[in-house]
CSV table of C-alpha atoms in Angstrom, one decimal:
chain,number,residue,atom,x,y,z
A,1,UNK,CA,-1.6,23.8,13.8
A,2,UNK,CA,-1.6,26.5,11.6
A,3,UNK,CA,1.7,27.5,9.4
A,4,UNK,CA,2.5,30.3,8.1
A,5,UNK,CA,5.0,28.9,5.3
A,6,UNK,CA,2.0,28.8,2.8
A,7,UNK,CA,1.7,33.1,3.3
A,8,UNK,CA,4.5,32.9,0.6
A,9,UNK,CA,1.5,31.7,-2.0
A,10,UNK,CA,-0.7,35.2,-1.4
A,11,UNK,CA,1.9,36.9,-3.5
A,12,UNK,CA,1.5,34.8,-6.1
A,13,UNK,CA,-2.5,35.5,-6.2
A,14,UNK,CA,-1.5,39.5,-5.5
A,15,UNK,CA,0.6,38.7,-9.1
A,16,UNK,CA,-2.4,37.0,-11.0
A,17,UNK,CA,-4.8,39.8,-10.0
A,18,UNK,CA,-2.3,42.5,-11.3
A,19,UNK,CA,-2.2,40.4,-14.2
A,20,UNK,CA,-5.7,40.3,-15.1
A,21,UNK,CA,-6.0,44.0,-13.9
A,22,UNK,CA,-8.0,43.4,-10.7
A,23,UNK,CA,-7.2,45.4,-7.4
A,24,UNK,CA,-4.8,42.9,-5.4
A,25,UNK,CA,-5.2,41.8,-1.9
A,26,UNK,CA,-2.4,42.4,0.4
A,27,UNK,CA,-0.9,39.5,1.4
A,28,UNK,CA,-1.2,40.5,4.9
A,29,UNK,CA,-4.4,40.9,4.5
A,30,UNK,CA,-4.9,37.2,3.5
A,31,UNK,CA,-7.2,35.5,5.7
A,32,UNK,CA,-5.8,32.0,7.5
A,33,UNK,CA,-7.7,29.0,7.5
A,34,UNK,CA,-9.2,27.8,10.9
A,35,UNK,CA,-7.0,23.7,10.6
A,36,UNK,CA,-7.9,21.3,12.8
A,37,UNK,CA,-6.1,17.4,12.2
A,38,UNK,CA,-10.0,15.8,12.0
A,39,UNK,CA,-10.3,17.6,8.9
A,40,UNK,CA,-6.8,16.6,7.1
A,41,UNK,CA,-7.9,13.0,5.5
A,42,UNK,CA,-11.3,14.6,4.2
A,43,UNK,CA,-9.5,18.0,2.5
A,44,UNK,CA,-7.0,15.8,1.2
A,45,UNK,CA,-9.4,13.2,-0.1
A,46,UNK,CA,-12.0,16.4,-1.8
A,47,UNK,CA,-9.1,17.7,-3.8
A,48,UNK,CA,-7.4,14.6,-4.6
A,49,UNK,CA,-10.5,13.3,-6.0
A,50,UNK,CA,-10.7,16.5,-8.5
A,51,UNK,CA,-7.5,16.6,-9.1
A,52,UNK,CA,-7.4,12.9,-10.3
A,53,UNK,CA,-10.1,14.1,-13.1
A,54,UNK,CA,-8.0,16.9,-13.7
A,55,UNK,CA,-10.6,19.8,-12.4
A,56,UNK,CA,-7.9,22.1,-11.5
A,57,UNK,CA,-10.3,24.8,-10.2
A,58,UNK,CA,-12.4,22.3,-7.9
A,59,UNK,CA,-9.3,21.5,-6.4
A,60,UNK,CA,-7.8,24.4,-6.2
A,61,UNK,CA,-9.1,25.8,-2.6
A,62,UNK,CA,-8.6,22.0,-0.9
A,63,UNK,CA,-5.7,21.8,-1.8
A,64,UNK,CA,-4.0,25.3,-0.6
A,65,UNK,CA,-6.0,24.0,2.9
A,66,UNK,CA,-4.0,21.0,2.8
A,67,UNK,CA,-0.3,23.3,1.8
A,68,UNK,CA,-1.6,25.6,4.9
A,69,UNK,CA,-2.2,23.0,7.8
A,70,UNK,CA,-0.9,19.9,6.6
A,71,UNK,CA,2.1,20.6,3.3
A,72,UNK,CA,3.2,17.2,4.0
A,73,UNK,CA,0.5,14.7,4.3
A,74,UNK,CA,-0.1,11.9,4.0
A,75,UNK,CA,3.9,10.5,3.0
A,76,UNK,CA,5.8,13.5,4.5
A,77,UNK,CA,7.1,14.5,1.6
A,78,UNK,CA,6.4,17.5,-1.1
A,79,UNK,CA,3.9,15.7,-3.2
A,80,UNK,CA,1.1,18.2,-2.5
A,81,UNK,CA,3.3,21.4,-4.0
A,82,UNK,CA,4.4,19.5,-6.8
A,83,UNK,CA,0.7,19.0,-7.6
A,84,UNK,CA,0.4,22.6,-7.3
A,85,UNK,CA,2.5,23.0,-9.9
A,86,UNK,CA,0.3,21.0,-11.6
A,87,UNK,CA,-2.7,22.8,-11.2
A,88,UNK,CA,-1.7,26.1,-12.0
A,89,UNK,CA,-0.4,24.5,-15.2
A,90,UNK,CA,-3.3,22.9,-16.0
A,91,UNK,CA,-5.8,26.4,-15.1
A,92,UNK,CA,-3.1,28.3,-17.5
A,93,UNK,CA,-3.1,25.5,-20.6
A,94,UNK,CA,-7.1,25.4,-20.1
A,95,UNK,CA,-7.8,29.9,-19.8
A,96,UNK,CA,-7.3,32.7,-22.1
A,97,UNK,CA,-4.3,34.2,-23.1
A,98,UNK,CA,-3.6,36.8,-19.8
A,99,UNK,CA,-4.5,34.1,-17.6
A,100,UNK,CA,-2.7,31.5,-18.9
A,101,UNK,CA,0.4,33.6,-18.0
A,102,UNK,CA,-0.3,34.6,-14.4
A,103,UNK,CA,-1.2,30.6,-14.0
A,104,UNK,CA,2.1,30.0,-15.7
A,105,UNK,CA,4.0,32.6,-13.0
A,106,UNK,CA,2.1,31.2,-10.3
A,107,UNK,CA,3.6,27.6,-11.6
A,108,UNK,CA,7.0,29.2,-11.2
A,109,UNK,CA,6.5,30.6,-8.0
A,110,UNK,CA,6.1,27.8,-6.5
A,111,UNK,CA,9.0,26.4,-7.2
A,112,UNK,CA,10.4,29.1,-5.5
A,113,UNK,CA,9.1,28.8,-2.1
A,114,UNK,CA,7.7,25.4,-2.2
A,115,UNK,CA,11.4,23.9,-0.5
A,116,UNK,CA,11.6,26.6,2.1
A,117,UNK,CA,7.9,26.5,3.1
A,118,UNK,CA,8.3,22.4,3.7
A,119,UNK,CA,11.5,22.6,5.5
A,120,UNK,CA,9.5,25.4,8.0
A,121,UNK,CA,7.0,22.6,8.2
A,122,UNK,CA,9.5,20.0,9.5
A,123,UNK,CA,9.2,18.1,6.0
A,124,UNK,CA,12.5,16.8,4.2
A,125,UNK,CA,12.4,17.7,0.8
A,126,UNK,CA,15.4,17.3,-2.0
A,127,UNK,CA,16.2,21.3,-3.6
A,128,UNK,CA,17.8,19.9,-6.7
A,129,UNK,CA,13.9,18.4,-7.7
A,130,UNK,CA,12.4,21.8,-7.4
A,131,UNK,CA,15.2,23.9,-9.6
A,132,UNK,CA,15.9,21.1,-11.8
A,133,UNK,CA,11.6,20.7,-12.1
A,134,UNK,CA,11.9,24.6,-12.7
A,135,UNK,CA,14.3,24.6,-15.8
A,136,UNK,CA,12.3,21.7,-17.5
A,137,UNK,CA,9.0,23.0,-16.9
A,138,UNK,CA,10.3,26.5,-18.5
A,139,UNK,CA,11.5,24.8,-21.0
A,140,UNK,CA,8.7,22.9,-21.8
A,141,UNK,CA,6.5,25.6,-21.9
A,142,UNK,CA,8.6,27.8,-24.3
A,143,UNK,CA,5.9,28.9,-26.1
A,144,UNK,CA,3.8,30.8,-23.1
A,145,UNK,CA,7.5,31.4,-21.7
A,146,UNK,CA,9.6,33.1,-24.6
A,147,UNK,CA,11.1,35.7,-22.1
A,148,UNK,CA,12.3,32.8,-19.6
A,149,UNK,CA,14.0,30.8,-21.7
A,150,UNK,CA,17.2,32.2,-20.8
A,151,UNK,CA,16.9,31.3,-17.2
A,152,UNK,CA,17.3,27.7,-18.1
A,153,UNK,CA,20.9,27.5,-18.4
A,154,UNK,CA,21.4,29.2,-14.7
A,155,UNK,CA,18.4,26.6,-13.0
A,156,UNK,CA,20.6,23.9,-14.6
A,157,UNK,CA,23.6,25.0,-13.5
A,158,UNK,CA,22.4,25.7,-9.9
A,159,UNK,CA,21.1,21.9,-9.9
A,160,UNK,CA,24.6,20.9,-11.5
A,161,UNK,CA,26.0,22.5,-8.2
A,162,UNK,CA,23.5,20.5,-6.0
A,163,UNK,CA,24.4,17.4,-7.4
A,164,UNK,CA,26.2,16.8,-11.0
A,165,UNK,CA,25.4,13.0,-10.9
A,166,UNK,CA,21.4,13.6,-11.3
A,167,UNK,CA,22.4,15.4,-14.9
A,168,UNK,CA,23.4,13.8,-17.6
A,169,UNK,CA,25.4,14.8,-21.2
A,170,UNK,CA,22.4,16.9,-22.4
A,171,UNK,CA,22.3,19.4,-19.2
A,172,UNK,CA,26.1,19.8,-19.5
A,173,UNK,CA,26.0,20.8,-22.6
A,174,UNK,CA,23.1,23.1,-22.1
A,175,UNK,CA,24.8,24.4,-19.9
A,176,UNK,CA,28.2,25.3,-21.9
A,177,UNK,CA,26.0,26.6,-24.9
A,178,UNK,CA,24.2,28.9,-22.2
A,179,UNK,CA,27.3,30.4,-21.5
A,180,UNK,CA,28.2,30.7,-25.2
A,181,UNK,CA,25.6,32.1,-26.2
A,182,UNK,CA,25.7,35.1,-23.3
A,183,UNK,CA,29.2,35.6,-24.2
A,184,UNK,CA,30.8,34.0,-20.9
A,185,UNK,CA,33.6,32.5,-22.5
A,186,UNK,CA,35.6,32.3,-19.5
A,187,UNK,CA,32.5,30.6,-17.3
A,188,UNK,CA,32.0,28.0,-20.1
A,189,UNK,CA,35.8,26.8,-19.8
A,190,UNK,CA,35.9,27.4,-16.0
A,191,UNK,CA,32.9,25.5,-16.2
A,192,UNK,CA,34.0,22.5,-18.8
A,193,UNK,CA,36.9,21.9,-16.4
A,194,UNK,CA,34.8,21.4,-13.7
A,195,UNK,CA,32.6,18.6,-15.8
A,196,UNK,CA,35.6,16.9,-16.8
A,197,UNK,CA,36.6,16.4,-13.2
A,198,UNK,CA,33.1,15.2,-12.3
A,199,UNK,CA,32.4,13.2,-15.9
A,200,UNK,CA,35.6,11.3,-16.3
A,201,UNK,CA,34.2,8.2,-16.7
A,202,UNK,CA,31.2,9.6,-19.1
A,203,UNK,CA,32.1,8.8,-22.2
A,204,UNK,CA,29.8,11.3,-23.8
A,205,UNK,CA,30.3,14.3,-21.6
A,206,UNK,CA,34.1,14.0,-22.6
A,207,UNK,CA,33.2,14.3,-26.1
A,208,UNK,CA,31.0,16.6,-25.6
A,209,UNK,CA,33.8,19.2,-23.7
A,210,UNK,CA,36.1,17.9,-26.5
A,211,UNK,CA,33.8,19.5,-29.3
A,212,UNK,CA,33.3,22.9,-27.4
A,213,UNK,CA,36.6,23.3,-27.0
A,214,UNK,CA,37.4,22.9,-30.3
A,215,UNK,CA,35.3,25.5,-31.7
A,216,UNK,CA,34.5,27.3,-28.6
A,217,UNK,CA,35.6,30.6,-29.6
A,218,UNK,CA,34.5,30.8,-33.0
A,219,UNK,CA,31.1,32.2,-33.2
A,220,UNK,CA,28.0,29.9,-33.7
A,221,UNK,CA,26.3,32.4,-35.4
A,222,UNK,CA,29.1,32.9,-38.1
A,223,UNK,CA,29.7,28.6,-37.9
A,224,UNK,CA,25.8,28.6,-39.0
A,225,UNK,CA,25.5,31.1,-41.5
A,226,UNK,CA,28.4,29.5,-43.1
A,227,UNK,CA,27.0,26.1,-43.1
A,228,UNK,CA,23.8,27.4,-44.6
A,229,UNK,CA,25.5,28.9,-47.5
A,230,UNK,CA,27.5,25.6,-48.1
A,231,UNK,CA,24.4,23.5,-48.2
A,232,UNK,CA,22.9,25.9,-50.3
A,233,UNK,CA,25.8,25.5,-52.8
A,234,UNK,CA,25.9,21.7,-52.0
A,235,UNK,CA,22.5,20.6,-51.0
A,236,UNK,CA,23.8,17.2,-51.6
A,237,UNK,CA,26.4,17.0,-49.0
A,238,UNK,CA,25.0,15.1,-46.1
A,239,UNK,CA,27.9,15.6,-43.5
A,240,UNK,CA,27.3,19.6,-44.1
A,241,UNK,CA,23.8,18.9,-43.0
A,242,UNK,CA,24.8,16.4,-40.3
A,243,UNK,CA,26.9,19.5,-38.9
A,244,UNK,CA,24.4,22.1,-39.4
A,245,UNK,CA,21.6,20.1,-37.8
A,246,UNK,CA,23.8,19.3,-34.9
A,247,UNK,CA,24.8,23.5,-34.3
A,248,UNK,CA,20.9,23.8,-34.6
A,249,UNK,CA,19.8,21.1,-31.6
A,250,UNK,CA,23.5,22.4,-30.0
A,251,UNK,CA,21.9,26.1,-30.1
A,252,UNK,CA,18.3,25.3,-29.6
A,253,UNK,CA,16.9,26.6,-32.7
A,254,UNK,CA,14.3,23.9,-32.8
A,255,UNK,CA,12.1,24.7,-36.2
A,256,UNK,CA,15.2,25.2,-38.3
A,257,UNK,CA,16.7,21.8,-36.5
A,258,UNK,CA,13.3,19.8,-37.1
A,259,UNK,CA,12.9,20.9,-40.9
A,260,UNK,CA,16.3,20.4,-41.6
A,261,UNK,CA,15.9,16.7,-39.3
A,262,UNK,CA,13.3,15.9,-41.7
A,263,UNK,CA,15.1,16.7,-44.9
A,264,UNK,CA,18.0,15.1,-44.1
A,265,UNK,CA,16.2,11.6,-43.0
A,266,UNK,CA,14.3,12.0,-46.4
A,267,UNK,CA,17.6,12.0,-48.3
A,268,UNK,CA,20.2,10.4,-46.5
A,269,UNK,CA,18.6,8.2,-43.8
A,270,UNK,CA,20.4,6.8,-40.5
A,271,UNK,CA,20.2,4.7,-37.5
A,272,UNK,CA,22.4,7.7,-35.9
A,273,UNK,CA,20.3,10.2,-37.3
A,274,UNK,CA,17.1,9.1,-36.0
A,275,UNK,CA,18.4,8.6,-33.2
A,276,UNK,CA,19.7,12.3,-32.7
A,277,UNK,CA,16.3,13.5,-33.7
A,278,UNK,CA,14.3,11.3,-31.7
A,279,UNK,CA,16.5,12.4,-28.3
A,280,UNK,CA,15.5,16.1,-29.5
A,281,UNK,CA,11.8,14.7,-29.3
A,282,UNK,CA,12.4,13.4,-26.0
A,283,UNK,CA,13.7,16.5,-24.5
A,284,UNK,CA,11.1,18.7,-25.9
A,285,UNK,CA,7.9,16.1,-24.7
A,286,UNK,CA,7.1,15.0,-27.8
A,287,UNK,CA,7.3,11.0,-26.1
A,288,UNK,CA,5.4,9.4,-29.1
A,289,UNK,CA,7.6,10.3,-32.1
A,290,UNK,CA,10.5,10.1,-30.0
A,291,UNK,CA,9.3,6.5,-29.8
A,292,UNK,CA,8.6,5.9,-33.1
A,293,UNK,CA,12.1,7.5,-34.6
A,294,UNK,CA,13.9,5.1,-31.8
A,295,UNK,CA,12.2,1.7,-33.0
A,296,UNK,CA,12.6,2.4,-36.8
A,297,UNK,CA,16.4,3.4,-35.9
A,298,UNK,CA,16.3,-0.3,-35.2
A,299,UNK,CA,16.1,-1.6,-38.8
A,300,UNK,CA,18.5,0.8,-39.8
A,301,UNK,CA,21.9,-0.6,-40.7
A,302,UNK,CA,24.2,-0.6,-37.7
A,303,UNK,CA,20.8,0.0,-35.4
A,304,UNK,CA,21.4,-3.0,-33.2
A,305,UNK,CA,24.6,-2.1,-32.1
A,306,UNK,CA,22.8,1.4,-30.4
A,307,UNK,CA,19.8,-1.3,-28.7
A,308,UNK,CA,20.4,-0.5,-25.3
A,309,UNK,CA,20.3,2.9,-26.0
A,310,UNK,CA,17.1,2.8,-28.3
A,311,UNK,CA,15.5,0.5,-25.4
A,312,UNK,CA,16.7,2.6,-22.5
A,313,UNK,CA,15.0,6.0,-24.5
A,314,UNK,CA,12.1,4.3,-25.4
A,315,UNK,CA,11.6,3.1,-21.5
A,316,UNK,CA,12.5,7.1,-21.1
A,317,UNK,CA,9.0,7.8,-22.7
A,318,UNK,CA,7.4,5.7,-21.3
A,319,UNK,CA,8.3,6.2,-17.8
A,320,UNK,CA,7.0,10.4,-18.8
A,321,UNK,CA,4.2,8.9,-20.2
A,322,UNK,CA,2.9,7.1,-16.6
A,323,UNK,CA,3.2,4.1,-18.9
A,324,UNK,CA,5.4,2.1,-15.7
A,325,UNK,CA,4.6,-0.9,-16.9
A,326,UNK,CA,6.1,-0.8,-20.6
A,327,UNK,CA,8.9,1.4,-19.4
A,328,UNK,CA,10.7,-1.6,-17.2
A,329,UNK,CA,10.0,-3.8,-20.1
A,330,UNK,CA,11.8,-1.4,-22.1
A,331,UNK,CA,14.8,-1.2,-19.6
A,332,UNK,CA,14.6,-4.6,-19.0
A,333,UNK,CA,15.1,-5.4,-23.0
A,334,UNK,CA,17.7,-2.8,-22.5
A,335,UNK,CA,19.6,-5.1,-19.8
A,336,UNK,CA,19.3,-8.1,-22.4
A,337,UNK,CA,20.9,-6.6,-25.4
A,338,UNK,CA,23.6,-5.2,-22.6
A,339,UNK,CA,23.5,-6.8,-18.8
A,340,UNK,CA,26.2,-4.1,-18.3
A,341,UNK,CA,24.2,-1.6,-18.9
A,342,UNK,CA,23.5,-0.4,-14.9
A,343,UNK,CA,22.1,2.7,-16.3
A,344,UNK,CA,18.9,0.1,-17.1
A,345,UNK,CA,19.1,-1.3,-13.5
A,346,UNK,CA,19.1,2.2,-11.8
A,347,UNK,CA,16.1,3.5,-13.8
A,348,UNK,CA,13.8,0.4,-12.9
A,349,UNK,CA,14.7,1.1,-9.2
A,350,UNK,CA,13.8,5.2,-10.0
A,351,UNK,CA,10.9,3.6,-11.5
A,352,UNK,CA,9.4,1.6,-8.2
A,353,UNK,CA,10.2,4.7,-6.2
A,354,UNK,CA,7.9,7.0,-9.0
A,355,UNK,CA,5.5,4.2,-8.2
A,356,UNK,CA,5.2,4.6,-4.8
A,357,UNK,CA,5.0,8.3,-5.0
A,358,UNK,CA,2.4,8.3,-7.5
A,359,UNK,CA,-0.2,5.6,-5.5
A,360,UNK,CA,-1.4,8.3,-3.2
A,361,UNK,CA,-1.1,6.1,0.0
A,362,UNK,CA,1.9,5.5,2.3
A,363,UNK,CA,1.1,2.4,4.3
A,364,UNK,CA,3.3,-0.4,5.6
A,365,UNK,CA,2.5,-1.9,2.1
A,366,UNK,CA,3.5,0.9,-0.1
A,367,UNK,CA,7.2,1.3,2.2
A,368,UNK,CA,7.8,-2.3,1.2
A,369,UNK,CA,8.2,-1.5,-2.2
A,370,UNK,CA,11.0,0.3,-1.6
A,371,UNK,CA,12.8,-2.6,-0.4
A,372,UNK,CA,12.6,-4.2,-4.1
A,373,UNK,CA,14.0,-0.7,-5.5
A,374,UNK,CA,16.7,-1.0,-3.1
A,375,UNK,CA,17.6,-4.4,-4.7
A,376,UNK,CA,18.0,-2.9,-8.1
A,377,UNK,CA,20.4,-0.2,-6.9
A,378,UNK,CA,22.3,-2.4,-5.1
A,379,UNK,CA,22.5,-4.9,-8.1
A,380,UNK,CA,23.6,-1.6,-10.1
A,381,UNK,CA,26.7,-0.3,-7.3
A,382,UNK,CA,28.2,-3.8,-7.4
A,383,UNK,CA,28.0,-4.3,-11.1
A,384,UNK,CA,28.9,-0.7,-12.3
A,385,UNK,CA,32.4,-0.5,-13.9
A,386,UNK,CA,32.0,3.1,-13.4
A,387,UNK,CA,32.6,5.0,-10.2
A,388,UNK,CA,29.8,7.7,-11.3
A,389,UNK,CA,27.2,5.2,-11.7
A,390,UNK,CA,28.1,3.2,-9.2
A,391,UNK,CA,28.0,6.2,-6.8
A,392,UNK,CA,24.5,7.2,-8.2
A,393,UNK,CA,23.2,3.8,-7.3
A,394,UNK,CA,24.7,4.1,-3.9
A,395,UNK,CA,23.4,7.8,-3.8
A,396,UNK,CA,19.5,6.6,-4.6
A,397,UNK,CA,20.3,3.4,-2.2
A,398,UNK,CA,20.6,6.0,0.9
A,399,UNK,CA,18.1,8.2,-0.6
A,400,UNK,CA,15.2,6.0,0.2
A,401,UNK,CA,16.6,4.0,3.2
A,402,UNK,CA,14.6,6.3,5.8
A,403,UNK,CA,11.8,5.2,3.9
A,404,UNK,CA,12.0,1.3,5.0
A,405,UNK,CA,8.9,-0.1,7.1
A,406,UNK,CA,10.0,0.3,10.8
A,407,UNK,CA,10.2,-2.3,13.5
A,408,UNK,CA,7.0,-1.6,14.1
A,409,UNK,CA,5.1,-2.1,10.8
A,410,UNK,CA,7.2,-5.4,10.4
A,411,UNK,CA,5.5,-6.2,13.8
A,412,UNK,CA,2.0,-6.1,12.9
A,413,UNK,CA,2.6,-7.2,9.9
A,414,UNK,CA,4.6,-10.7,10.7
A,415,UNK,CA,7.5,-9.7,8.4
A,416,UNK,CA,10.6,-11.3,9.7
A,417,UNK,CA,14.0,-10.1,8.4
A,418,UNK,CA,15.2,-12.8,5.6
A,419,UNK,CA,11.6,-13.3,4.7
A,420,UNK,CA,10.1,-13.1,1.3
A,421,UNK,CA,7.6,-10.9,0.2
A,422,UNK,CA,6.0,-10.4,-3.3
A,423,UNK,CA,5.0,-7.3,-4.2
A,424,UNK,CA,1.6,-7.7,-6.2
A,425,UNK,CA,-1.1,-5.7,-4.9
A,426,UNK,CA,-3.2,-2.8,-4.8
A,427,UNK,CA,-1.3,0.0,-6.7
A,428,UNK,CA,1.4,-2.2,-7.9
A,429,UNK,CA,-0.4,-5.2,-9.5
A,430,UNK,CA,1.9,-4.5,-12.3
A,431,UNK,CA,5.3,-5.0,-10.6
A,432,UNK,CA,4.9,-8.7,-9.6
A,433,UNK,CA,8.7,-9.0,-8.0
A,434,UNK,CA,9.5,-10.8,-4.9
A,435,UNK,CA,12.0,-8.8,-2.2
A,436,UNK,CA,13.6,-10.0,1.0
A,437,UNK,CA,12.3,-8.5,4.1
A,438,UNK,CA,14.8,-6.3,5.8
């Protein structure tokens, strides 16, 4: 039962000890553990348990037995590596300043092989989560990562080619200021036609192409040191600072983009201004002030004509938060002040299927709940006016079909096809929907 997929990970331990100057191991020289299927449920359950409490180290060893005989229990799925990455983050934000980088590598690295090591272990697993999860958790991480940050643009791009409708405005623009700013002029328009293709219907990636080609080739550099010696000279002009704020989030020059955030709320505040900022809180993890600058954009004059955005965001947070609960609420009161608003329908579908892959268990119980999150994304394809979100819904629909309870669990469990079924136990108290039995 042994596999050797997991060998890949001995590199990544022949890094850390070159990192923390120790004599590495050679990964041939790694020693395989002895798996036998009696022991799966009690390895699993020794470093889930630690892992739970967040004792990275304690769980470390169980779960690299798991990744070597068993990478895909108990769901079949890539659960288990992404909790790798986990760990290693959690060892490098807890160590010392070398080892918090070798962790950090080791994080990375994973990534990496994790989709190649699952496929060799007959598990299905989706690439675009692992370089799309690579890009964010670089960027979030900027600080231990300084040198890496220019990778980003790339990992997006290369999840842009796995599937475009998974990214939204923000990663398309990322991805044009990437080019910018490494002097591929001539990607970033091969590239913007591309989007504008893909995007037609996206309202904000069209404005978005529309702005770069207008100033595409004039230098943001010279665009910004302009602007600052305008606002110096008119420190009173609010659409100067709207601009320069704007080329600093555009550019990712985050401390100059925050101070000048805060002035410019300070002096000249705006529903669309705190809005702007608290998107850049969003995208850099900062969930509760990204909250708080959404619900105060409320009061602001002209906020409730952006609620479904403000609600959607806010659910956003949540949602990164583990907060499930508040986050449909939030997308729900995002469907009220808009019942066109599919985007709202889709997420509360993502968010039964983040449910189910966060309970830890994959009975015939947890498999019913994606039968209500099929509901919601089929709601979504038939009301979208859009053919991209219509096709996303459609997308996550067949996504999760496989994942059905069989004719078998609706066997032994008396489920009969039209039947309905309420889904309000165990992990998913909180949910408290009724399906149809399929």
């Amino acid at each position: 039962m042994t596999l050797p997929s997991f060998r890949l990970e001995a590199l990544a331990i022949a890094m850390l000890a070159s990192v923390i100057g120790l004599q590495a191991v050679p990964a041939a020289a790694q020693p395989s553990p002895e798996c036998n299927e009696d022991d799966v449920p009690m390895n699993y359950s020794l470093y889930y348990e630690d892992y739970k409490i967040e004792s990275w180290s304690t769980s470390l060893p169980y779960l690299k037995w798991i990744l070597d005989c068993a990478p895909g229990f108990p769901g079949n799925n890539d659960r288990n590596y992404e909790r790798l990455v986990d760990v290693y983050e959690g060892l490098a934000l807890s160590s010392e300043d070398d080892m918090q980088r070798a962790y950090m590598d080791s994080a990375l690295f994973v990534h990496d092989f994790a989709p190649d090591s699952l496929n060799a272990a007959g598990v299905e697993v989706d690439p675009f989560d692992w370089v799309f999860g690579k890009a964010r958790f670089i960027q979030k991480h900027n600080a231990m990562l300084p040198d890496l940050q220019t990778e980003v643009g790339g990992l997006y791009l290369a999840a842009y080619d796995l599937d475009y409708t998974r990214l939204q405005n923000y990663y398309v623009n990322y991805i044009i200021a990437d080019f910018v700013s490494k002097d591929r002029k001539g990607d970033a328009v091969d590239f913007m036609g591309r989007a504008e293709v893909d995007f037609a219907d996206d309202e904000d990636v069209m404005n978005t192409i529309e702005t770069w080609r207008g100033q595409l080739f004039t230098s943001p550099e010279e665009r910004i040191g302009f602007l600052q010696g305008q606002v110096d000279k008119n420190p009173e002009d609010g659409e100067l600072k709207a601009e320069l704020l704007q080329l600093y989030i555009d550019e990712g020059i985050r401390d100059m983009a925050y101070e000048l955030a805060d002035q410019v709320m300070n002096d000249n505040p705006t529903g669309r201004l705190y809005r702007t900022v608290a998107k850049m809180r969003l995208d850099d993890g900062d969930t509760e002030e990204a909250i708080r600058l959404y619900e105060e954009s409320l009061d602001m004059e002209g906020g409730q004509e952006a609620a479904r955005e403000v609600y959607f965001n806010v659910g956003i947070a949540n949602q990164q938060e583990g907060r499930l609960a508040s986050a449909r609420s939030q997308f729900r009161r995002a469907l009220d002040a808009d019942p066109s608003y599919v985007q709202a329908l889709i997420a509360i579908g993502d968010l039964y299927v983040t449910a189910v892959q966060g309970c830890g268990t994959f009975e015939r119980e947890d498999r019913a709940v994606y039968w209500l999150a099929a509901d919601y994304f089929d709601r979504a394809a038939s009301r979208a006016e859009s053919n991209t979100f219509a096709n996303q819904a459609r997308q996550r629909r067949q996504n999760i079909q496989r994942f059905f309870p069989t004719a078998e669990d609706k066997f032994f469990k008396n489920w009969n096809p039209g039947d309905r079924f309420t889904i309000d136990y165990g992990c998913y108290t909180w949910i408290g929907q009724t399906t149809t039995v399929r």
